[in-house]
Amino acid sequence: MMLHAKETLRKMYSLAMSYCGGGGLAAPDALSACDFGHALKSSHRASGRAVPCKARSFARCSLGDGSAEQEIVIALGSNVGDRVGTFERALRMMKNSGIRITRHACLYETAPAYVTDQPRFLNSAVRGTTKMEPHELLRRLKEIEKDIGRHTDGIRYGPRPIDLDILLYGDSRISTENLVVPHERIHERPFVLAPLVDLLGSSTNDDVEKSWHSLAKCTGGFFELWNKLGGESMIGTEGIKRVLPVGNRLLDWSERTLVMGVLNLTPDSFSDGGKFQEVEAAISQAKLLISEGADIIDIGAQSTRPFARRLSPDEELERLIPLLDVITQIPEMEGKLLSVDTFYAEIAAEAVKRGVHIVNDVSGGQIDPRILEVVAELGVPFVTMHMRGDPSTMQSEQNLVYGHVCNEVASELYTRVREAELSGIPLWRIVLDPGIGFSKNAKHNLEVIMGLESIRTEIGEMSLGASHVPILLGPSRKRFLGEICNRTNPIERDVATVAAATAGILNGANIVRVHNVGYGVDAAKVCDALRKGRR
């Protein structure tokens, strides 16, 4: 009878409901609001707001006609070949199969489990929706694995080019011969729990997330499972690291603060406009920035100072291309990264084609929305910055009105993250910039610098993964520093810049963008030493 029931359950939605009602699987205990709240508070980014919920014990759509969309979580793993490229290929194939990907976890490089004599893994997860029933979804994921090159006769837990697993399917608990959801060993796998938790928010206002937590079989849901394994304290160890794929490397930005040097090719930038318009002068400045310790050179051919005249894409390219054709060839660039400061899609495409590694958009895709899909296709990191309006309107009276500046910056930045993700830029390629000097007065800038952790926490209410991505801070020589220190000449604001950068790093910035790289590097080294001493 059980065999007949299993076979029928794979085909018919109506019997799924009757099976559930007949007590085929026991429903998990409801979460205690008190216990769940306690677990949230002990989590790295926890709000403690929770509502108890009881999940259904069987997939109500697991065997149906596919008409109802279900929220799902799919884990990705790889330790053979081009791991990042394989993930991106798998995501494209998943989308083409009818899976709408809505969120991405961070990217983790992890030590192999169970069979330890093999290369390190990359792990992540995605959240999305599908009309496929569970076993149809499983079949399609296995087809993708096969198409990418995974063989079914490999060693269990051994090397593999791709591994795709269904972690969650709606509010369902599934146990059949071929599929168990949630995975029965999820509680012992940090390489699964870390990306899974990334896809949740610390504020449990989402009904789907409440039901998912109840599937974890413990009062604190998946947060409690994650904390029992060590939680955030494990990140950055040899066992598991968050990484940013850029160029041909995986960057662990938690190891030290990175310094981005500014190279403006503009005649009207507020600090050094006109100095580096000629290729020879720009190359000389790039070599100086590198010699002083820059990790990244950020090249801008369009001024974004307040009220600056906007160049056309053709005008911007005319300034940019001659330098790009030379700078990528100089030996000093070996091991360094290039970033292009632009908000135009076609500039981003041309720059990456010519060797740039990162796209830095002060508008976060608002000025030219096409840039999001272009960057997604290019497969490079995307710096999305907070700004209201554009450079010509950002300092208007209307755009300087805030109730709580850090909360509003966080909310508006997260909107940019969501747009980027839905356009195909995975979270593991996103860098956040709170936009010092953009749509903010001096008081706002100071509050943001001192409130970076609160910005992370606020973003974490909506997406824990988004709260973990790198933060870039750019206070260098900005007007508010001149106002505070009575320095009208921007070049005289380097000491004030060091103070602002130091405060930012100690409050959670991972990258600082500066004109005087030598000072920036020294500040970063001291801050990193202070943070290590505090651990």
mmCIF file of N, CA and C in Angstrom, residues 297-411:
data_model
loop_
_atom_site.group_PDB
_atom_site.id
_atom_site.type_symbol
_atom_site.label_atom_id
_atom_site.label_comp_id
_atom_site.label_asym_id
_atom_site.label_seq_id
_atom_site.Cartn_x
_atom_site.Cartn_y
_atom_site.Cartn_z
ATOM 1 N N ILE A 297 42.777 50.295 -9.030
ATOM 2 C CA ILE A 297 42.792 51.627 -9.630
ATOM 3 C C ILE A 297 41.408 51.871 -10.219
ATOM 4 N N ASP A 298 40.754 52.934 -9.742
ATOM 5 C CA ASP A 298 39.409 53.269 -10.195
ATOM 6 C C ASP A 298 39.504 54.433 -11.187
ATOM 7 N N ILE A 299 39.196 54.157 -12.443
ATOM 8 C CA ILE A 299 39.365 55.141 -13.510
ATOM 9 C C ILE A 299 38.019 55.765 -13.848
ATOM 10 N N GLY A 300 37.966 57.091 -13.788
ATOM 11 C CA GLY A 300 36.735 57.790 -14.113
ATOM 12 C C GLY A 300 36.951 58.824 -15.198
ATOM 13 N N ALA A 301 36.113 58.797 -16.222
ATOM 14 C CA ALA A 301 36.209 59.771 -17.306
ATOM 15 C C ALA A 301 35.011 60.709 -17.318
ATOM 16 N N GLN A 302 34.152 60.578 -16.307
ATOM 17 C CA GLN A 302 32.955 61.418 -16.204
ATOM 18 C C GLN A 302 32.887 62.000 -14.787
ATOM 19 N N SER A 303 32.873 63.304 -14.668
ATOM 20 C CA SER A 303 32.810 63.914 -13.346
ATOM 21 C C SER A 303 31.427 63.701 -12.731
ATOM 22 N N THR A 304 31.426 63.312 -11.451
ATOM 23 C CA THR A 304 30.157 63.135 -10.739
ATOM 24 C C THR A 304 30.039 64.111 -9.574
ATOM 25 N N ARG A 305 30.835 65.193 -9.631
ATOM 26 C CA ARG A 305 30.691 66.225 -8.600
ATOM 27 C C ARG A 305 29.309 66.879 -8.754
ATOM 28 N N PRO A 306 28.827 67.523 -7.703
ATOM 29 C CA PRO A 306 27.509 68.176 -7.800
ATOM 30 C C PRO A 306 27.428 69.152 -8.975
ATOM 31 N N PHE A 307 26.350 69.041 -9.727
ATOM 32 C CA PHE A 307 26.017 69.939 -10.840
ATOM 33 C C PHE A 307 26.957 69.803 -12.042
ATOM 34 N N ALA A 308 27.731 68.719 -12.095
ATOM 35 C CA ALA A 308 28.630 68.522 -13.240
ATOM 36 C C ALA A 308 27.824 68.273 -14.516
ATOM 37 N N ARG A 309 28.359 68.756 -15.645
ATOM 38 C CA ARG A 309 27.729 68.490 -16.936
ATOM 39 C C ARG A 309 27.916 67.022 -17.295
ATOM 40 N N ARG A 310 26.831 66.396 -17.730
ATOM 41 C CA ARG A 310 26.907 64.974 -18.076
ATOM 42 C C ARG A 310 27.443 64.798 -19.491
ATOM 43 N N LEU A 311 28.473 63.952 -19.605
ATOM 44 C CA LEU A 311 29.020 63.612 -20.918
ATOM 45 C C LEU A 311 28.157 62.558 -21.588
ATOM 46 N N SER A 312 28.183 62.532 -22.901
ATOM 47 C CA SER A 312 27.565 61.442 -23.645
ATOM 48 C C SER A 312 28.483 60.220 -23.568
ATOM 49 N N PRO A 313 27.968 59.029 -23.853
ATOM 50 C CA PRO A 313 28.833 57.849 -23.868
ATOM 51 C C PRO A 313 30.014 57.997 -24.832
ATOM 52 N N ASP A 314 29.796 58.609 -25.979
ATOM 53 C CA ASP A 314 30.884 58.785 -26.942
ATOM 54 C C ASP A 314 31.986 59.669 -26.373
ATOM 55 N N GLU A 315 31.595 60.749 -25.688
ATOM 56 C CA GLU A 315 32.587 61.641 -25.096
ATOM 57 C C GLU A 315 33.373 60.917 -23.993
ATOM 58 N N GLU A 316 32.667 60.114 -23.220
ATOM 59 C CA GLU A 316 33.338 59.385 -22.136
ATOM 60 C C GLU A 316 34.315 58.362 -22.699
ATOM 61 N N LEU A 317 33.895 57.646 -23.723
ATOM 62 C CA LEU A 317 34.785 56.663 -24.352
ATOM 63 C C LEU A 317 36.017 57.323 -24.952
ATOM 64 N N GLU A 318 35.826 58.498 -25.521
ATOM 65 C CA GLU A 318 36.948 59.207 -26.145
ATOM 66 C C GLU A 318 38.045 59.505 -25.123
ATOM 67 N N ARG A 319 37.659 59.784 -23.894
ATOM 68 C CA ARG A 319 38.634 60.014 -22.840
ATOM 69 C C ARG A 319 39.220 58.708 -22.303
ATOM 70 N N LEU A 320 38.385 57.692 -22.223
ATOM 71 C CA LEU A 320 38.733 56.466 -21.502
ATOM 72 C C LEU A 320 39.592 55.492 -22.304
ATOM 73 N N ILE A 321 39.236 55.248 -23.557
ATOM 74 C CA ILE A 321 39.866 54.175 -24.328
ATOM 75 C C ILE A 321 41.372 54.344 -24.495
ATOM 76 N N PRO A 322 41.883 55.539 -24.816
ATOM 77 C CA PRO A 322 43.338 55.651 -24.971
ATOM 78 C C PRO A 322 44.114 55.208 -23.741
ATOM 79 N N LEU A 323 43.590 55.517 -22.552
ATOM 80 C CA LEU A 323 44.281 55.090 -21.335
ATOM 81 C C LEU A 323 44.159 53.580 -21.132
ATOM 82 N N LEU A 324 42.954 53.029 -21.316
ATOM 83 C CA LEU A 324 42.764 51.593 -21.102
ATOM 84 C C LEU A 324 43.675 50.772 -22.009
ATOM 85 N N ASP A 325 43.874 51.230 -23.219
ATOM 86 C CA ASP A 325 44.713 50.490 -24.158
ATOM 87 C C ASP A 325 46.165 50.431 -23.715
ATOM 88 N N VAL A 326 46.551 51.381 -22.856
ATOM 89 C CA VAL A 326 47.943 51.415 -22.388
ATOM 90 C C VAL A 326 48.086 50.829 -20.990
ATOM 91 N N ILE A 327 47.182 51.194 -20.086
ATOM 92 C CA ILE A 327 47.365 50.832 -18.681
ATOM 93 C C ILE A 327 47.318 49.322 -18.459
ATOM 94 N N THR A 328 46.539 48.619 -19.247
ATOM 95 C CA THR A 328 46.460 47.160 -19.073
ATOM 96 C C THR A 328 47.742 46.453 -19.503
ATOM 97 N N GLN A 329 48.615 47.182 -20.182
ATOM 98 C CA GLN A 329 49.848 46.565 -20.678
ATOM 99 C C GLN A 329 51.063 46.841 -19.797
ATOM 100 N N ILE A 330 50.962 47.770 -18.854
ATOM 101 C CA ILE A 330 52.143 48.097 -18.053
ATOM 102 C C ILE A 330 52.387 47.005 -17.015
ATOM 103 N N PRO A 331 53.659 46.648 -16.790
ATOM 104 C CA PRO A 331 53.963 45.541 -15.866
ATOM 105 C C PRO A 331 53.517 45.801 -14.438
ATOM 106 N N GLU A 332 53.430 47.075 -14.042
ATOM 107 C CA GLU A 332 53.022 47.400 -12.676
ATOM 108 C C GLU A 332 51.609 46.921 -12.350
ATOM 109 N N MET A 333 50.781 46.716 -13.388
ATOM 110 C CA MET A 333 49.403 46.288 -13.156
ATOM 111 C C MET A 333 49.285 44.811 -12.810
ATOM 112 N N GLU A 334 50.370 44.081 -12.902
ATOM 113 C CA GLU A 334 50.342 42.649 -12.587
ATOM 114 C C GLU A 334 49.834 42.434 -11.157
ATOM 115 N N GLY A 335 48.784 41.671 -11.020
ATOM 116 C CA GLY A 335 48.220 41.376 -9.706
ATOM 117 C C GLY A 335 47.311 42.454 -9.154
ATOM 118 N N LYS A 336 47.151 43.562 -9.871
ATOM 119 C CA LYS A 336 46.277 44.641 -9.434
ATOM 120 C C LYS A 336 44.944 44.574 -10.183
ATOM 121 N N LEU A 337 43.982 45.310 -9.688
ATOM 122 C CA LEU A 337 42.650 45.312 -10.289
ATOM 123 C C LEU A 337 42.313 46.685 -10.849
ATOM 124 N N LEU A 338 41.567 46.693 -11.941
ATOM 125 C CA LEU A 338 41.098 47.920 -12.558
ATOM 126 C C LEU A 338 39.590 48.029 -12.398
ATOM 127 N N SER A 339 39.145 49.233 -12.043
ATOM 128 C CA SER A 339 37.722 49.513 -11.931
ATOM 129 C C SER A 339 37.389 50.688 -12.834
ATOM 130 N N VAL A 340 36.205 50.669 -13.439
ATOM 131 C CA VAL A 340 35.759 51.809 -14.232
ATOM 132 C C VAL A 340 34.592 52.469 -13.529
ATOM 133 N N ASP A 341 34.698 53.782 -13.340
ATOM 134 C CA ASP A 341 33.672 54.574 -12.669
ATOM 135 C C ASP A 341 32.746 55.126 -13.754
ATOM 136 N N THR A 342 31.623 54.450 -13.983
ATOM 137 C CA THR A 342 30.702 54.860 -15.047
ATOM 138 C C THR A 342 29.283 54.450 -14.704
ATOM 139 N N PHE A 343 28.312 55.138 -15.314
ATOM 140 C CA PHE A 343 26.919 54.705 -15.161
ATOM 141 C C PHE A 343 26.301 54.329 -16.496
ATOM 142 N N TYR A 344 27.110 54.255 -17.551
ATOM 143 C CA TYR A 344 26.621 53.885 -18.874
ATOM 144 C C TYR A 344 26.909 52.406 -19.170
ATOM 145 N N ALA A 345 25.909 51.716 -19.689
ATOM 146 C CA ALA A 345 26.065 50.301 -20.023
ATOM 147 C C ALA A 345 27.145 50.089 -21.081
ATOM 148 N N GLU A 346 27.139 50.897 -22.109
ATOM 149 C CA GLU A 346 28.097 50.664 -23.195
ATOM 150 C C GLU A 346 29.534 50.956 -22.761
ATOM 151 N N ILE A 347 29.717 51.886 -21.816
ATOM 152 C CA ILE A 347 31.055 52.144 -21.288
ATOM 153 C C ILE A 347 31.533 50.931 -20.494
ATOM 154 N N ALA A 348 30.637 50.393 -19.669
ATOM 155 C CA ALA A 348 30.987 49.212 -18.885
ATOM 156 C C ALA A 348 31.411 48.063 -19.793
ATOM 157 N N ALA A 349 30.650 47.825 -20.851
ATOM 158 C CA ALA A 349 30.958 46.723 -21.764
ATOM 159 C C ALA A 349 32.309 46.937 -22.438
ATOM 160 N N GLU A 350 32.557 48.146 -22.913
ATOM 161 C CA GLU A 350 33.808 48.420 -23.617
ATOM 162 C C GLU A 350 34.995 48.348 -22.669
ATOM 163 N N ALA A 351 34.823 48.836 -21.456
ATOM 164 C CA ALA A 351 35.918 48.818 -20.488
ATOM 165 C C ALA A 351 36.299 47.395 -20.105
ATOM 166 N N VAL A 352 35.302 46.557 -19.829
ATOM 167 C CA VAL A 352 35.589 45.162 -19.466
ATOM 168 C C VAL A 352 36.227 44.430 -20.642
ATOM 169 N N LYS A 353 35.764 44.715 -21.835
ATOM 170 C CA LYS A 353 36.356 44.132 -23.046
ATOM 171 C C LYS A 353 37.841 44.458 -23.124
ATOM 172 N N ARG A 354 38.231 45.631 -22.613
ATOM 173 C CA ARG A 354 39.612 46.073 -22.691
ATOM 174 C C ARG A 354 40.404 45.799 -21.411
ATOM 175 N N GLY A 355 39.872 44.975 -20.523
ATOM 176 C CA GLY A 355 40.662 44.506 -19.390
ATOM 177 C C GLY A 355 40.263 44.989 -18.015
ATOM 178 N N VAL A 356 39.187 45.762 -17.896
ATOM 179 C CA VAL A 356 38.735 46.226 -16.582
ATOM 180 C C VAL A 356 38.042 45.084 -15.842
ATOM 181 N N HIS A 357 38.217 45.041 -14.522
ATOM 182 C CA HIS A 357 37.703 43.930 -13.711
ATOM 183 C C HIS A 357 36.415 44.244 -12.970
ATOM 184 N N ILE A 358 36.148 45.537 -12.682
ATOM 185 C CA ILE A 358 35.046 45.931 -11.807
ATOM 186 C C ILE A 358 34.309 47.110 -12.435
ATOM 187 N N VAL A 359 32.989 47.125 -12.310
ATOM 188 C CA VAL A 359 32.180 48.268 -12.749
ATOM 189 C C VAL A 359 31.655 48.982 -11.507
ATOM 190 N N ASN A 360 31.943 50.278 -11.421
ATOM 191 C CA ASN A 360 31.600 51.097 -10.263
ATOM 192 C C ASN A 360 30.595 52.157 -10.711
ATOM 193 N N ASP A 361 29.319 51.962 -10.361
ATOM 194 C CA ASP A 361 28.239 52.835 -10.835
ATOM 195 C C ASP A 361 27.685 53.656 -9.680
ATOM 196 N N VAL A 362 27.909 54.977 -9.702
ATOM 197 C CA VAL A 362 27.428 55.834 -8.616
ATOM 198 C C VAL A 362 25.910 55.876 -8.537
ATOM 199 N N SER A 363 25.242 55.499 -9.618
ATOM 200 C CA SER A 363 23.776 55.540 -9.618
ATOM 201 C C SER A 363 23.159 54.181 -9.308
ATOM 202 N N GLY A 364 23.969 53.136 -9.212
ATOM 203 C CA GLY A 364 23.434 51.805 -8.930
ATOM 204 C C GLY A 364 22.445 51.321 -9.978
ATOM 205 N N GLY A 365 22.614 51.776 -11.217
ATOM 206 C CA GLY A 365 21.730 51.338 -12.294
ATOM 207 C C GLY A 365 20.531 52.238 -12.517
ATOM 208 N N GLN A 366 20.459 53.370 -11.838
ATOM 209 C CA GLN A 366 19.297 54.246 -11.986
ATOM 210 C C GLN A 366 19.392 55.163 -13.209
ATOM 211 N N ILE A 367 20.603 55.604 -13.549
ATOM 212 C CA ILE A 367 20.746 56.505 -14.694
ATOM 213 C C ILE A 367 20.600 55.752 -16.008
ATOM 214 N N ASP A 368 21.253 54.618 -16.114
ATOM 215 C CA ASP A 368 21.143 53.767 -17.304
ATOM 216 C C ASP A 368 20.836 52.342 -16.839
ATOM 217 N N PRO A 369 19.545 51.993 -16.686
ATOM 218 C CA PRO A 369 19.179 50.666 -16.173
ATOM 219 C C PRO A 369 19.740 49.503 -16.981
ATOM 220 N N ARG A 370 20.097 49.750 -18.237
ATOM 221 C CA ARG A 370 20.654 48.667 -19.053
ATOM 222 C C ARG A 370 21.959 48.132 -18.483
ATOM 223 N N ILE A 371 22.632 48.935 -17.668
ATOM 224 C CA ILE A 371 23.933 48.528 -17.152
ATOM 225 C C ILE A 371 23.829 47.267 -16.304
ATOM 226 N N LEU A 372 22.679 47.050 -15.662
ATOM 227 C CA LEU A 372 22.524 45.881 -14.797
ATOM 228 C C LEU A 372 22.590 44.589 -15.605
ATOM 229 N N GLU A 373 21.834 44.515 -16.678
ATOM 230 C CA GLU A 373 21.867 43.301 -17.507
ATOM 231 C C GLU A 373 23.211 43.137 -18.202
ATOM 232 N N VAL A 374 23.820 44.257 -18.587
ATOM 233 C CA VAL A 374 25.135 44.190 -19.230
ATOM 234 C C VAL A 374 26.182 43.645 -18.260
ATOM 235 N N VAL A 375 26.194 44.154 -17.036
ATOM 236 C CA VAL A 375 27.152 43.672 -16.038
ATOM 237 C C VAL A 375 26.886 42.206 -15.699
ATOM 238 N N ALA A 376 25.620 41.830 -15.631
ATOM 239 C CA ALA A 376 25.285 40.420 -15.388
ATOM 240 C C ALA A 376 25.897 39.533 -16.470
ATOM 241 N N GLU A 377 25.804 39.967 -17.711
ATOM 242 C CA GLU A 377 26.360 39.191 -18.819
ATOM 243 C C GLU A 377 27.884 39.214 -18.795
ATOM 244 N N LEU A 378 28.469 40.332 -18.383
ATOM 245 C CA LEU A 378 29.928 40.445 -18.339
ATOM 246 C C LEU A 378 30.527 39.570 -17.243
ATOM 247 N N GLY A 379 29.776 39.323 -16.189
ATOM 248 C CA GLY A 379 30.263 38.485 -15.101
ATOM 249 C C GLY A 379 31.374 39.127 -14.288
ATOM 250 N N VAL A 380 31.223 40.418 -13.966
ATOM 251 C CA VAL A 380 32.216 41.121 -13.154
ATOM 252 C C VAL A 380 31.543 41.712 -11.925
ATOM 253 N N PRO A 381 32.324 42.051 -10.884
ATOM 254 C CA PRO A 381 31.738 42.689 -9.711
ATOM 255 C C PRO A 381 31.117 44.038 -10.055
ATOM 256 N N PHE A 382 30.064 44.382 -9.313
ATOM 257 C CA PHE A 382 29.320 45.614 -9.541
ATOM 258 C C PHE A 382 29.230 46.382 -8.233
ATOM 259 N N VAL A 383 29.778 47.591 -8.221
ATOM 260 C CA VAL A 383 29.656 48.466 -7.058
ATOM 261 C C VAL A 383 28.395 49.293 -7.248
ATOM 262 N N THR A 384 27.439 49.107 -6.361
ATOM 263 C CA THR A 384 26.192 49.870 -6.437
ATOM 264 C C THR A 384 26.167 50.872 -5.293
ATOM 265 N N MET A 385 26.035 52.145 -5.634
ATOM 266 C CA MET A 385 26.155 53.211 -4.651
ATOM 267 C C MET A 385 24.798 53.840 -4.339
ATOM 268 N N HIS A 386 24.702 54.398 -3.152
ATOM 269 C CA HIS A 386 23.486 55.116 -2.775
ATOM 270 C C HIS A 386 23.557 56.560 -3.261
ATOM 271 N N MET A 387 22.574 56.949 -4.037
ATOM 272 C CA MET A 387 22.421 58.334 -4.460
ATOM 273 C C MET A 387 20.965 58.554 -4.822
ATOM 274 N N ARG A 388 20.461 59.714 -4.491
ATOM 275 C CA ARG A 388 19.118 60.092 -4.928
ATOM 276 C C ARG A 388 19.249 61.048 -6.110
ATOM 277 N N GLY A 389 18.454 60.813 -7.138
ATOM 278 C CA GLY A 389 18.540 61.659 -8.321
ATOM 279 C C GLY A 389 19.799 61.353 -9.110
ATOM 280 N N ASP A 390 20.438 62.396 -9.645
ATOM 281 C CA ASP A 390 21.699 62.249 -10.370
ATOM 282 C C ASP A 390 22.612 63.378 -9.919
ATOM 283 N N PRO A 391 23.861 63.439 -10.404
ATOM 284 C CA PRO A 391 24.768 64.482 -9.909
ATOM 285 C C PRO A 391 24.223 65.907 -10.019
ATOM 286 N N SER A 392 23.342 66.147 -10.965
ATOM 287 C CA SER A 392 22.814 67.508 -11.108
ATOM 288 C C SER A 392 21.710 67.824 -10.107
ATOM 289 N N THR A 393 21.108 66.787 -9.510
ATOM 290 C CA THR A 393 19.983 67.016 -8.580
ATOM 291 C C THR A 393 20.204 66.434 -7.195
ATOM 292 N N MET A 394 21.298 65.691 -7.017
ATOM 293 C CA MET A 394 21.461 64.931 -5.775
ATOM 294 C C MET A 394 21.534 65.806 -4.530
ATOM 295 N N GLN A 395 22.006 67.050 -4.658
ATOM 296 C CA GLN A 395 22.106 67.916 -3.490
ATOM 297 C C GLN A 395 20.941 68.891 -3.378
ATOM 298 N N SER A 396 19.844 68.580 -4.082
ATOM 299 C CA SER A 396 18.655 69.430 -3.974
ATOM 300 C C SER A 396 18.065 69.297 -2.582
ATOM 301 N N GLU A 397 17.286 70.290 -2.194
ATOM 302 C CA GLU A 397 16.685 70.289 -0.863
ATOM 303 C C GLU A 397 15.856 69.031 -0.627
ATOM 304 N N GLN A 398 15.121 68.602 -1.634
ATOM 305 C CA GLN A 398 14.264 67.421 -1.498
ATOM 306 C C GLN A 398 15.092 66.165 -1.258
ATOM 307 N N ASN A 399 16.214 66.035 -1.944
ATOM 308 C CA ASN A 399 17.028 64.821 -1.828
ATOM 309 C C ASN A 399 17.871 64.784 -0.562
ATOM 310 N N LEU A 400 17.868 65.852 0.212
ATOM 311 C CA LEU A 400 18.627 65.881 1.463
ATOM 312 C C LEU A 400 17.739 65.688 2.689
ATOM 313 N N VAL A 401 16.486 65.315 2.470
ATOM 314 C CA VAL A 401 15.563 65.111 3.590
ATOM 315 C C VAL A 401 15.586 63.641 4.016
ATOM 316 N N TYR A 402 15.959 63.395 5.255
ATOM 317 C CA TYR A 402 15.977 62.049 5.836
ATOM 318 C C TYR A 402 15.291 62.069 7.187
ATOM 319 N N GLY A 403 14.603 60.994 7.507
ATOM 320 C CA GLY A 403 14.110 60.802 8.854
ATOM 321 C C GLY A 403 15.209 60.182 9.702
ATOM 322 N N HIS A 404 15.712 59.031 9.236
ATOM 323 C CA HIS A 404 16.841 58.345 9.875
ATOM 324 C C HIS A 404 17.782 57.957 8.750
ATOM 325 N N VAL A 405 18.895 58.673 8.616
ATOM 326 C CA VAL A 405 19.705 58.561 7.406
ATOM 327 C C VAL A 405 20.234 57.140 7.189
ATOM 328 N N CYS A 406 20.724 56.484 8.222
ATOM 329 C CA CYS A 406 21.295 55.144 8.033
ATOM 330 C C CYS A 406 20.224 54.135 7.615
ATOM 331 N N ASN A 407 19.057 54.206 8.239
ATOM 332 C CA ASN A 407 17.980 53.287 7.874
ATOM 333 C C ASN A 407 17.526 53.505 6.434
ATOM 334 N N GLU A 408 17.422 54.771 6.034
ATOM 335 C CA GLU A 408 16.950 55.057 4.681
ATOM 336 C C GLU A 408 18.000 54.728 3.633
ATOM 337 N N VAL A 409 19.260 54.980 3.958
ATOM 338 C CA VAL A 409 20.334 54.573 3.034
ATOM 339 C C VAL A 409 20.319 53.057 2.871
ATOM 340 N N ALA A 410 20.153 52.336 3.977
ATOM 341 C CA ALA A 410 20.115 50.872 3.911
ATOM 342 C C ALA A 410 18.952 50.395 3.048
ATOM 343 N N SER A 411 17.771 50.952 3.282
ATOM 344 C CA SER A 411 16.594 50.532 2.528
ATOM 345 C C SER A 411 16.741 50.831 1.039
#
